[in-house]
XYZ file of C-alpha atoms in Angstrom:
140
model
C 20.682 57.909 31.630
C 22.690 61.154 31.649
C 25.780 59.227 30.570
C 23.837 57.639 27.702
C 22.563 61.052 26.633
C 26.100 62.449 26.618
C 27.414 59.449 24.657
C 24.557 59.702 22.147
C 25.318 63.397 21.669
C 29.036 62.764 21.172
C 28.396 59.966 18.677
C 25.815 62.092 16.873
C 28.321 64.926 16.464
C 30.966 62.450 15.267
C 28.519 61.017 12.729
C 27.716 64.483 11.393
C 31.408 65.456 11.118
C 32.234 62.179 9.388
C 29.349 62.544 6.951
C 30.421 66.102 6.067
C 33.920 64.823 5.298
C 32.413 62.022 3.210
C 30.295 64.588 1.366
C 33.417 66.459 0.220
C 35.045 63.221 -0.892
C 31.917 62.087 -2.727
C 31.513 65.481 -4.419
C 35.039 65.398 -5.806
C 34.656 61.773 -6.864
C 31.342 62.335 -8.647
C 32.609 65.513 -10.340
C 35.684 63.672 -11.612
C 33.483 60.788 -12.761
C 31.212 63.144 -14.678
C 34.133 64.950 -16.300
C 35.599 61.610 -17.364
C 32.291 60.591 -18.911
C 31.418 63.783 -20.779
C 31.781 62.045 -24.122
C 29.350 59.308 -23.044
C 26.908 61.935 -21.835
C 27.136 63.681 -25.206
C 26.466 60.393 -26.974
C 23.454 59.689 -24.746
C 22.102 63.178 -25.424
C 22.642 62.720 -29.167
C 20.748 59.411 -29.008
C 17.739 61.222 -27.579
C 18.047 60.775 -23.822
C 16.452 63.646 -21.942
C 18.338 65.822 -19.500
C 16.324 64.501 -16.575
C 16.929 60.860 -17.572
C 20.702 61.355 -17.652
C 20.610 63.253 -14.368
C 18.611 60.426 -12.796
C 21.145 57.927 -14.131
C 23.925 59.624 -12.184
C 21.701 60.012 -9.132
C 21.071 56.264 -9.192
C 24.782 55.622 -9.512
C 25.525 57.792 -6.482
C 22.723 56.156 -4.457
C 24.006 52.659 -5.249
C 27.573 53.599 -4.314
C 26.495 55.246 -1.074
C 24.094 52.464 -0.099
C 26.680 49.757 -0.741
C 29.445 51.558 1.126
C 27.212 52.481 4.069
C 25.862 48.961 4.514
C 29.296 47.418 4.085
C 30.811 49.855 6.589
C 28.082 49.163 9.146
C 28.417 45.396 8.713
C 32.198 45.476 9.079
C 31.915 47.771 12.097
C 29.372 45.507 13.806
C 31.466 42.399 13.155
C 34.676 44.009 14.427
C 32.952 45.450 17.506
C 31.249 42.161 18.342
C 34.515 40.249 17.887
C 36.332 42.638 20.213
C 33.529 42.290 22.747
C 33.730 38.498 22.549
C 37.467 38.702 23.159
C 36.818 40.821 26.246
C 34.278 38.268 27.460
C 36.905 35.535 27.233
C 39.175 37.462 29.593
C 36.599 38.861 32.024
C 33.807 36.284 31.965
C 31.137 39.006 32.063
C 28.108 38.048 29.945
C 27.259 40.254 26.968
C 24.178 41.170 25.016
C 23.946 42.355 21.432
C 22.797 45.941 20.955
C 22.451 47.568 17.549
C 22.228 51.396 17.494
C 19.211 51.808 15.221
C 18.989 55.554 15.731
C 22.553 56.144 14.601
C 22.070 53.694 11.719
C 19.023 55.614 10.493
C 20.884 58.928 10.793
C 23.786 57.504 8.777
C 21.510 56.171 6.039
C 19.472 59.381 5.712
C 22.576 61.554 5.629
C 24.196 59.188 3.128
C 21.313 59.545 0.697
C 21.310 63.306 1.235
C 25.057 63.420 0.466
C 24.546 61.258 -2.632
C 21.870 63.611 -3.910
C 23.912 66.756 -3.295
C 27.115 65.332 -4.778
C 25.595 64.078 -8.012
C 22.616 66.278 -8.839
C 24.431 69.610 -9.165
C 27.341 68.525 -11.383
C 25.135 66.275 -13.538
C 22.513 68.981 -14.041
C 25.194 71.547 -14.898
C 26.808 69.278 -17.480
C 23.560 68.067 -19.045
C 22.207 71.611 -19.543
C 24.896 72.346 -22.110
C 24.399 71.898 -25.845
C 25.371 68.525 -27.258
C 28.150 70.108 -29.297
C 29.511 71.891 -26.215
C 29.514 68.599 -24.310
C 31.508 66.951 -27.101
C 34.001 69.854 -27.210
C 34.439 69.629 -23.437
C 35.035 65.871 -23.528
C 37.596 65.945 -26.329
């Protein structure tokens, strides 16, 4: 049980470090996306969309991207790990059982949504607060 506790701690620290690195990548990606779409944001504002509606639009976009990438990454990781384990079984003959780390999965999903919120809310709110004319001048 001590070994499991140590391994859980190591994997928890690795998850946190990886998610912090992903946060920086997602922040730069969402900021670049918002800067590329300033003209569209100005058009939406001119059409009558509220600031909160546009901000929520970019929050939804970030959540969809993060959810899809997290689930796809977990699925690929499980398939690769299980395939490698099956290959080891062929050579050793030791029976295996399938174990899915639900605790780590929940940590990854919660941190992913937290990263999505942080990376999209700030830049979207900052851009949407500007006047419509200022948004159009910035996007030109």
